[in-house]
Short mmCIF file of C-alpha atoms in Angstrom, two decimals:
data_model
loop_
_atom_site.label_atom_id
_atom_site.label_comp_id
_atom_site.label_asym_id
_atom_site.label_seq_id
_atom_site.Cartn_x
_atom_site.Cartn_y
_atom_site.Cartn_z
CA MET A 1 -103.13 130.04 -55.40
CA ALA A 2 -102.71 131.37 -52.19
CA THR A 3 -99.86 134.00 -51.97
CA ASP A 4 -96.77 133.82 -50.24
CA ILE A 5 -98.75 136.44 -47.41
CA GLU A 6 -101.86 134.49 -47.31
CA ARG A 7 -100.71 130.87 -46.81
CA ILE A 8 -97.93 132.15 -43.76
CA LYS A 9 -100.56 134.20 -42.09
CA GLU A 10 -103.06 130.81 -42.48
CA ALA A 11 -100.23 128.64 -40.91
CA LEU A 12 -99.55 131.19 -37.96
CA GLY A 13 -103.41 131.54 -37.35
CA ASP A 14 -103.34 127.23 -37.19
CA ILE A 15 -101.25 128.05 -34.66
CA GLY A 16 -103.21 130.29 -32.77
CA ALA A 17 -100.22 132.94 -32.98
CA SER A 18 -100.15 136.54 -34.98
CA LYS A 19 -97.38 138.71 -35.92
CA THR A 20 -99.72 141.77 -35.27
CA ILE A 21 -100.60 142.61 -31.67
CA PHE A 22 -103.73 142.35 -31.35
CA ALA A 23 -106.40 143.31 -28.21
CA LEU A 24 -107.67 140.42 -26.61
CA VAL A 25 -111.18 140.88 -26.18
CA THR A 26 -112.75 139.43 -22.86
CA PRO A 27 -116.02 138.87 -21.10
CA GLU A 28 -115.13 141.82 -18.99
CA THR A 29 -115.02 143.90 -22.18
CA GLU A 30 -118.02 143.35 -23.26
CA GLU A 31 -119.54 143.18 -19.81
CA THR A 32 -118.46 147.19 -19.51
CA LYS A 33 -120.23 147.68 -22.91
CA ASN A 34 -123.34 145.77 -21.82
CA LYS A 35 -123.38 148.28 -18.94
CA VAL A 36 -123.16 151.67 -20.52
CA PHE A 37 -125.44 151.04 -23.01
CA ASP A 38 -128.15 149.22 -20.46
CA GLY A 39 -127.57 151.12 -17.45
CA ASP A 40 -129.95 149.59 -14.58
CA LEU A 41 -131.40 147.32 -16.36
CA ARG A 42 -131.97 144.56 -14.35
CA LYS A 43 -133.07 147.47 -11.34
CA LYS A 44 -135.90 148.39 -14.13
CA LEU A 45 -136.70 144.75 -15.38
CA GLU A 46 -137.34 143.78 -11.70
CA HIS A 47 -139.53 146.64 -10.94
CA LEU A 48 -141.64 145.43 -14.33
CA VAL A 49 -141.98 142.01 -12.29
CA SER A 50 -142.78 143.69 -8.78
CA ALA A 51 -145.18 145.64 -10.74
CA GLY A 52 -147.10 142.68 -12.25
CA GLY A 53 -146.06 142.92 -15.69
CA SER A 54 -144.62 140.10 -17.20
CA LEU A 55 -141.04 139.55 -19.03
CA THR A 56 -142.91 137.37 -21.67
CA ASP A 57 -144.49 140.64 -22.48
CA ILE A 58 -141.84 141.76 -25.19
CA ASP A 59 -143.30 145.11 -25.41
CA ALA A 60 -143.27 145.99 -22.02
CA VAL A 61 -139.44 144.66 -22.20
CA ILE A 62 -138.35 146.88 -24.81
CA LYS A 63 -139.81 149.97 -23.57
CA THR A 64 -138.07 148.60 -20.09
CA VAL A 65 -134.78 148.60 -21.91
CA HIS A 66 -135.49 151.95 -23.59
CA LYS A 67 -135.92 153.42 -19.97
CA ALA A 68 -132.64 151.36 -19.06
CA ARG A 69 -130.79 153.45 -22.13
CA ALA A 70 -131.75 156.54 -21.52
CA GLU A 71 -129.22 157.84 -19.98
CA TYR A 72 -126.87 157.06 -22.19
CA PHE A 73 -128.68 158.50 -25.23
CA ASP A 74 -128.85 161.99 -22.54
CA ASP A 75 -125.51 162.26 -23.10
CA PHE A 76 -125.61 162.95 -26.85
CA ARG A 77 -128.24 165.48 -26.51
CA GLU A 78 -128.45 169.35 -26.31
CA ALA A 79 -125.01 169.83 -27.47
CA TRP A 80 -126.09 173.90 -27.77
CA THR A 81 -125.68 173.38 -24.00
CA GLN A 82 -121.90 172.32 -24.55
CA LYS A 83 -122.20 169.78 -21.37
CA GLN A 84 -120.63 167.45 -23.32
CA ASP A 85 -117.46 169.72 -23.60
CA LYS A 86 -116.49 168.63 -20.51
CA MET A 87 -117.67 164.64 -20.29
CA HIS A 88 -113.70 163.85 -21.18
CA GLU A 89 -112.30 165.51 -18.08
CA ASP A 90 -113.70 162.08 -16.16
CA PHE A 91 -112.35 159.69 -18.11
CA PHE A 92 -108.74 161.84 -17.85
CA LYS A 93 -109.34 161.91 -14.24
CA THR A 94 -110.29 158.64 -14.22
CA TRP A 95 -107.13 156.99 -16.02
CA LEU A 96 -104.80 159.23 -13.76
CA GLN A 97 -106.43 157.38 -10.92
CA TRP A 98 -106.21 154.03 -12.58
CA SER A 99 -102.74 154.43 -13.45
CA SER A 100 -101.16 155.60 -10.56
CA PRO A 101 -100.20 152.79 -9.14
CA ILE A 102 -97.71 152.36 -12.10
CA SER A 103 -97.24 155.85 -13.17
CA PRO A 104 -97.75 158.67 -10.70
CA ILE A 105 -98.67 161.50 -12.92
CA ASN A 106 -98.54 165.49 -11.63
CA ALA A 107 -101.90 166.76 -13.38
CA GLU A 108 -100.66 170.60 -12.83
CA ASP A 109 -97.32 169.65 -14.94
CA PHE A 110 -99.43 168.02 -17.92
CA LYS A 111 -102.12 170.13 -17.80
CA TYR A 112 -103.20 170.08 -21.18
CA GLN A 113 -105.10 166.89 -21.66
CA TYR A 114 -106.60 165.91 -25.45
CA PRO A 115 -108.86 162.93 -25.76
CA THR A 116 -107.99 160.82 -29.09
CA ALA A 117 -108.95 157.90 -30.97
CA GLY A 118 -106.43 155.55 -29.26
CA ALA A 119 -102.08 156.10 -29.27
CA SER A 120 -102.23 156.66 -33.01
CA GLU A 121 -104.19 159.88 -33.33
CA ALA A 122 -101.59 161.36 -30.29
CA ILE A 123 -98.67 160.06 -31.90
CA ARG A 124 -99.23 160.95 -35.55
CA THR A 125 -100.36 164.37 -34.25
CA ILE A 126 -97.28 165.48 -32.17
CA ILE A 127 -95.28 164.15 -35.30
CA ASP A 128 -97.23 166.07 -37.86
CA GLU A 129 -97.01 169.44 -35.63
CA TYR A 130 -93.05 169.01 -34.45
CA GLY A 131 -92.21 168.79 -38.16
CA ASN A 132 -94.12 171.51 -38.92
CA ARG A 133 -93.12 174.07 -36.34
CA ALA A 134 -89.13 173.31 -37.45
CA ARG A 135 -89.49 173.65 -41.02
CA GLU A 136 -90.91 177.27 -40.15
CA LYS A 137 -88.15 178.18 -38.41
CA LYS A 138 -86.24 176.71 -41.48
CA ILE A 139 -84.82 173.53 -39.22
CA ASP A 140 -84.60 169.81 -40.09
CA PRO A 141 -86.70 168.00 -38.05
CA GLN A 142 -85.27 165.16 -36.37
CA ILE A 143 -86.82 162.09 -34.25
CA PHE A 144 -84.95 159.32 -32.43
CA LEU A 145 -85.59 156.09 -31.81
CA PHE A 146 -84.84 152.82 -30.56
CA ASN A 147 -84.40 149.55 -33.20
CA GLY A 148 -87.54 147.36 -32.45
CA GLU A 149 -89.95 150.04 -30.94
CA TYR A 150 -93.71 150.71 -32.21
CA GLU A 151 -93.80 150.39 -36.17
CA GLY A 152 -96.21 153.44 -36.19
CA TYR A 153 -93.40 156.12 -34.67
CA GLN A 154 -91.40 155.19 -38.10
CA ALA A 155 -94.41 155.27 -40.34
CA PHE A 156 -95.67 158.52 -39.07
CA ALA A 157 -92.13 160.43 -39.62
CA ASP A 158 -92.02 159.08 -43.17
CA ALA A 159 -95.08 159.90 -43.81
CA ALA A 160 -94.30 163.51 -42.57
CA HIS A 161 -90.87 163.32 -44.31
CA ILE A 162 -89.17 163.72 -40.97
CA ASN A 163 -85.37 161.93 -40.52
CA VAL A 164 -85.33 159.22 -38.15
CA THR A 165 -81.98 157.73 -36.08
CA LYS A 166 -82.10 154.65 -34.92
CA VAL A 167 -79.81 153.22 -32.09
CA ASN A 168 -80.16 149.47 -30.78
CA ARG A 169 -81.56 149.86 -26.66
CA SER A 170 -78.71 148.43 -25.07
CA ASP A 171 -76.43 151.25 -26.34
CA TRP A 172 -78.44 154.12 -24.95
CA HIS A 173 -75.40 155.62 -23.95
CA GLU A 174 -74.82 156.21 -27.65
CA MET A 175 -78.32 157.63 -27.85
CA VAL A 176 -78.04 160.02 -25.36
CA ASP A 177 -74.48 161.23 -26.93
CA LYS A 178 -76.19 161.25 -30.47
CA VAL A 179 -79.60 163.10 -29.32
CA ALA A 180 -77.01 166.06 -27.01
CA ALA A 181 -74.82 166.91 -30.34
CA ALA A 182 -78.19 167.35 -32.39
CA SER A 183 -80.27 168.97 -29.89
CA LYS A 184 -77.77 171.42 -29.70
CA ASP A 185 -78.74 173.18 -32.39
CA LYS A 186 -82.25 172.24 -32.77
CA PRO A 187 -85.54 170.76 -31.08
CA VAL A 188 -85.20 166.94 -31.54
CA GLN A 189 -87.59 164.24 -30.33
CA ILE A 190 -87.53 160.65 -28.68
CA TYR A 191 -90.39 158.44 -29.19
CA LEU A 192 -90.18 155.76 -26.33
CA SER A 193 -92.21 152.98 -24.91
CA GLN A 194 -92.83 151.72 -21.47
CA PRO A 195 -93.31 149.24 -20.86
CA SER A 196 -91.36 148.43 -24.21
CA ALA A 197 -93.15 147.15 -27.70
CA ILE A 198 -89.42 146.20 -28.46
CA ASP A 199 -90.13 142.57 -26.63
CA GLY A 200 -93.00 143.49 -24.36
CA ASN A 201 -90.92 143.67 -21.37
CA VAL A 202 -90.25 146.72 -18.53
CA TRP A 203 -87.28 148.33 -19.60
CA PRO A 204 -84.87 148.52 -16.51
CA ASP A 205 -83.07 150.77 -17.61
CA TYR A 206 -85.54 153.56 -18.31
CA ASP A 207 -84.67 155.71 -15.40
CA LYS A 208 -80.86 155.81 -15.93
CA PHE A 209 -81.50 156.84 -19.85
CA MET A 210 -83.93 159.52 -18.88
CA HIS A 211 -81.16 161.04 -15.83
CA GLU A 212 -78.38 160.76 -18.26
CA LEU A 213 -80.44 162.63 -20.94
CA ALA A 214 -81.68 165.37 -18.69
CA LYS A 215 -77.66 165.98 -17.83
CA LYS A 216 -76.47 165.91 -21.64
CA ALA A 217 -79.46 167.43 -23.94
CA PRO A 218 -81.79 169.30 -21.43
CA LYS A 219 -83.35 170.57 -24.17
CA ALA A 220 -84.31 167.61 -25.89
CA GLU A 221 -88.18 166.07 -26.16
CA VAL A 222 -89.69 162.57 -25.04
CA ILE A 223 -92.97 161.43 -25.86
CA LEU A 224 -93.41 158.62 -23.62
CA ASP A 225 -95.78 156.13 -24.69
CA LEU A 226 -97.46 154.26 -21.84
CA THR A 227 -100.22 152.15 -24.34
CA TYR A 228 -98.84 148.97 -22.07
CA VAL A 229 -99.62 150.17 -18.85
CA GLY A 230 -102.15 147.74 -17.77
CA CYS A 231 -101.18 145.05 -19.54
CA VAL A 232 -98.40 143.63 -16.90
CA PRO A 233 -99.19 141.46 -13.91
CA LYS A 234 -96.41 142.36 -11.91
CA GLU A 235 -95.66 145.76 -9.90
CA PHE A 236 -93.44 148.41 -11.50
CA LYS A 237 -92.94 152.05 -11.78
CA VAL A 238 -92.59 154.43 -14.41
CA ASN A 239 -91.53 157.59 -13.47
CA THR A 240 -92.88 160.61 -15.03
CA ASP A 241 -91.18 163.47 -13.68
CA HIS A 242 -88.36 163.29 -15.61
CA PRO A 243 -87.68 166.70 -16.85
CA ASN A 244 -87.26 165.77 -20.51
CA ILE A 245 -90.70 164.45 -20.90
CA GLN A 246 -92.74 166.93 -22.74
CA ALA A 247 -96.48 164.91 -23.39
CA ILE A 248 -97.46 161.28 -22.31
CA THR A 249 -99.60 159.45 -24.85
CA PHE A 250 -101.99 156.28 -23.78
CA SER A 251 -104.36 153.73 -24.82
CA LEU A 252 -106.97 151.29 -23.54
CA SER A 253 -106.60 148.80 -26.94
CA LYS A 254 -104.59 146.74 -25.35
CA PRO A 255 -105.15 146.75 -21.59
CA ARG A 256 -108.92 146.54 -22.27
CA GLY A 257 -109.26 145.13 -25.32
CA ALA A 258 -110.81 148.04 -26.86
CA TYR A 259 -109.05 148.26 -30.06
CA TYR A 260 -111.88 149.20 -31.78
CA ASP A 261 -113.53 151.58 -29.91
CA ARG A 262 -110.35 153.96 -30.37
CA ILE A 263 -109.85 154.98 -26.08
CA GLY A 264 -106.83 157.01 -25.90
CA GLY A 265 -105.19 160.62 -24.79
CA VAL A 266 -102.46 162.95 -24.12
CA LEU A 267 -101.27 164.62 -21.40
CA ALA A 268 -98.75 167.48 -22.18
CA LYS A 269 -96.87 170.20 -21.14
CA ALA A 270 -96.93 173.57 -21.77
CA LYS A 271 -94.28 174.76 -23.94
CA GLU A 272 -92.88 178.42 -24.56
CA GLY A 273 -94.74 180.49 -27.12
CA SER A 274 -97.31 177.67 -27.47
CA ASP A 275 -101.52 179.19 -26.80
CA PRO A 276 -102.30 179.02 -23.21
CA THR A 277 -105.56 177.82 -24.37
CA ARG A 278 -105.07 175.53 -27.05
CA GLY A 279 -101.89 174.36 -25.49
CA PRO A 280 -98.68 172.51 -27.10
CA TYR A 281 -100.56 170.70 -29.79
CA PRO A 282 -103.10 173.18 -31.27
CA SER A 283 -104.81 170.75 -33.79
CA LEU A 284 -105.74 168.66 -30.97
CA PHE A 285 -107.77 171.50 -29.34
CA GLY A 286 -110.92 170.55 -31.21
CA ASN A 287 -110.86 167.00 -29.62
CA MET A 288 -112.91 168.81 -26.90
CA TRP A 289 -115.69 168.71 -29.13
CA PHE A 290 -114.72 166.00 -31.89
CA LYS A 291 -114.67 162.81 -29.87
CA ASN A 292 -116.32 160.07 -29.20
CA LEU A 293 -118.49 160.04 -26.29
CA THR A 294 -119.06 156.28 -26.47
CA SER A 295 -115.69 155.71 -26.52
CA MET A 296 -114.91 157.61 -23.52
CA LYS A 297 -117.56 156.01 -21.25
CA ILE A 298 -116.44 152.67 -22.04
CA GLY A 299 -113.37 153.55 -21.04
CA THR A 300 -114.10 155.32 -17.96
CA GLN A 301 -116.66 152.47 -16.68
CA PHE A 302 -114.08 149.77 -17.54
CA MET A 303 -111.24 151.63 -15.18
CA LYS A 304 -114.23 152.21 -12.58
CA ASP A 305 -114.87 148.50 -12.28
CA HIS A 306 -111.51 146.91 -13.20
CA GLY A 307 -107.81 148.38 -11.28
CA VAL A 308 -104.73 148.68 -13.45
CA PHE A 309 -103.54 144.95 -12.30
CA ASP A 310 -106.92 142.85 -12.36
CA MET A 311 -107.06 142.16 -16.11
CA PRO A 312 -103.06 141.31 -16.69
CA ARG A 313 -103.45 138.99 -13.24
CA LYS A 314 -106.46 137.13 -13.91
CA TYR A 315 -105.52 136.56 -17.76
CA ALA A 316 -101.20 135.69 -17.08
CA PRO A 317 -101.90 131.73 -16.15
CA ILE A 318 -103.75 131.90 -19.63
CA GLN A 319 -100.92 133.42 -21.26
CA GLN A 320 -98.44 131.14 -20.08
CA LYS A 321 -100.99 128.21 -21.30
CA ALA A 322 -101.63 129.87 -24.49
CA MET A 323 -98.05 130.11 -25.14
CA GLU A 324 -97.29 126.56 -24.61
CA ARG A 325 -100.10 125.29 -26.86
CA VAL A 326 -98.64 128.03 -29.45
CA SER A 327 -94.91 126.08 -29.15
CA SER A 328 -96.52 122.84 -29.18
CA ASN A 329 -98.61 123.51 -32.60
CA SER A 330 -95.30 125.19 -34.18
CA ASN A 331 -93.37 121.57 -34.88
CA GLY A 332 -90.39 123.03 -33.51
CA GLU A 333 -89.95 126.07 -34.77
CA PHE A 334 -91.09 127.94 -31.78
CA PRO A 335 -89.71 125.70 -29.27
CA ALA A 336 -88.53 128.08 -26.02
CA LEU A 337 -90.75 130.66 -26.05
CA LYS A 338 -90.57 133.03 -22.96
CA PRO A 339 -93.67 135.02 -21.87
CA SER A 340 -93.55 138.99 -22.02
CA ASP A 341 -93.98 141.01 -18.91
CA VAL A 342 -97.23 142.23 -21.45
CA TYR A 343 -99.88 139.43 -21.13
CA LEU A 344 -100.72 139.21 -24.62
CA LEU A 345 -96.84 138.17 -25.68
CA ALA A 346 -94.09 135.60 -26.06
CA THR A 347 -90.64 135.91 -27.72
CA THR A 348 -87.69 133.80 -28.42
CA GLU A 349 -84.40 133.87 -30.41
CA MET A 350 -84.47 133.72 -34.14
CA PRO A 351 -83.89 129.38 -35.35
CA LYS A 352 -80.35 129.07 -36.28
CA GLN A 353 -82.56 127.28 -39.63
CA PRO A 354 -85.22 129.88 -39.47
CA GLY A 355 -88.62 128.82 -41.56
CA ASP A 356 -91.11 130.58 -43.30
CA LEU A 357 -93.03 131.55 -40.05
CA ALA A 358 -89.82 132.86 -38.13
CA ARG A 359 -88.70 134.67 -41.10
CA TYR A 360 -92.14 136.60 -41.39
CA LEU A 361 -92.26 137.52 -37.85
CA GLU A 362 -88.22 138.16 -37.37
CA ARG A 363 -87.88 141.50 -35.60
CA VAL A 364 -84.49 142.66 -33.60
CA ASP A 365 -84.61 143.00 -30.01
CA ALA A 366 -82.95 145.31 -27.39
CA ASP A 367 -79.30 144.50 -28.84
CA GLY A 368 -80.28 144.87 -32.21
CA LYS A 369 -80.21 140.85 -33.03
CA PRO A 370 -82.91 139.09 -34.50
CA GLN A 371 -85.98 137.92 -32.10
CA LEU A 372 -89.65 136.68 -32.64
CA ARG A 373 -92.14 138.67 -30.99
CA ILE A 374 -95.49 136.38 -31.16
CA CYS A 375 -99.01 137.54 -30.27
CA LEU A 376 -100.71 134.85 -28.93
CA THR A 377 -104.10 137.03 -28.37
CA PRO A 378 -105.73 134.39 -31.42
CA MET A 379 -105.22 131.31 -29.14
CA MET A 380 -105.70 133.04 -25.50
CA ALA A 381 -109.22 134.01 -27.14
CA GLU A 382 -110.02 130.69 -28.03
CA MET A 383 -109.18 129.25 -24.57
CA ILE A 384 -111.41 132.28 -23.12
CA GLY A 385 -114.49 131.72 -25.35
CA THR A 386 -113.90 135.29 -27.36
CA ALA A 387 -113.16 133.53 -30.50
CA LYS A 388 -114.98 131.31 -33.12
CA THR A 389 -112.01 131.02 -35.43
CA HIS A 390 -108.34 131.64 -35.97
CA ALA A 391 -108.81 132.10 -40.14
CA VAL A 392 -107.10 134.84 -41.60
CA THR A 393 -107.78 137.14 -44.41
CA PRO A 394 -105.07 139.00 -45.62
CA ARG A 395 -105.30 142.60 -47.72
CA ASN A 396 -103.80 143.05 -49.95
CA TYR A 397 -102.00 145.96 -48.49
CA GLU A 398 -100.17 143.47 -46.38
CA ARG A 399 -96.76 142.22 -47.56
CA LEU A 400 -93.68 140.09 -46.10
#
């Protein structure tokens, strides 16, 4: 007999939606990987034919493919030369240029750059190090979040035994006052995503909040999460010159359909008392060596081939059609879906008489009121031809 979670997730799969925000693997995602692995394969095959070779000669074709991949494999050789140590620098240089139409960043201010396995490794490490530093000074660490933000912030703080204070985002003035009071006697942190994970939209009061925070709580540290930069088709800006910002985390999981490639990073300012070589997060210093070169190459190539607005502008029309199909498939449970700025998502108010699916999807909006935030990736993937099934196999760690 199916459990409740299995039954609900199967029903969501039939509709073409999910609660978890999954990355949309696109043809562009896979073409980038082909380019990284195969290099100039086409040119080498053309040369094989022009030199009198035949594409029906299997051995010759395989040899040509191996030659085309030689550049990729060469990056992993001769580790003792330390040539790999600087390979992430091209990745960061490319990301800074790629994201600059939305979030121009002064690299001199954020001079410490650590490659990470997506944004999650970065966030977890920053939270852990903050907690450890605070306790070393006999201070109780405290993190501030807006209700409905990325669940990982709370989960990592809980694992590190750090107290979390939450405020509705519409009450951001209250957040500023609470942070100001707490930061008089100790260092505190605020974790914030822009565009926002609360509803997948660009938060219009972001700058007002940051200006007020700088006035009333200048010592508070903001960790700015730019995970959804590259997921929004409209033009907007995320100012990164606010003085409270201590670090910026980012990922290409959602923007480039590269969740399982774990492509991300941290850009951080120097901190008083921190090692000038290892920077403010010394446990990430080793990532100069312990990094995934394939992921770095895939991320760099994708950003060089596709601008920060290219994918969301191409797939926003698919988002609209997928949303309409999901709404139609829901038998009236999601009748008034609205597309989010992030092209993978849609939201709607909590129904007055919610069914099982609505209760499962429930989360709070910026006002603290119940809302449904729905991921459209399963339906969108089917529509663009990168999915064969909506079927879900729930794991025993998932719960209602």
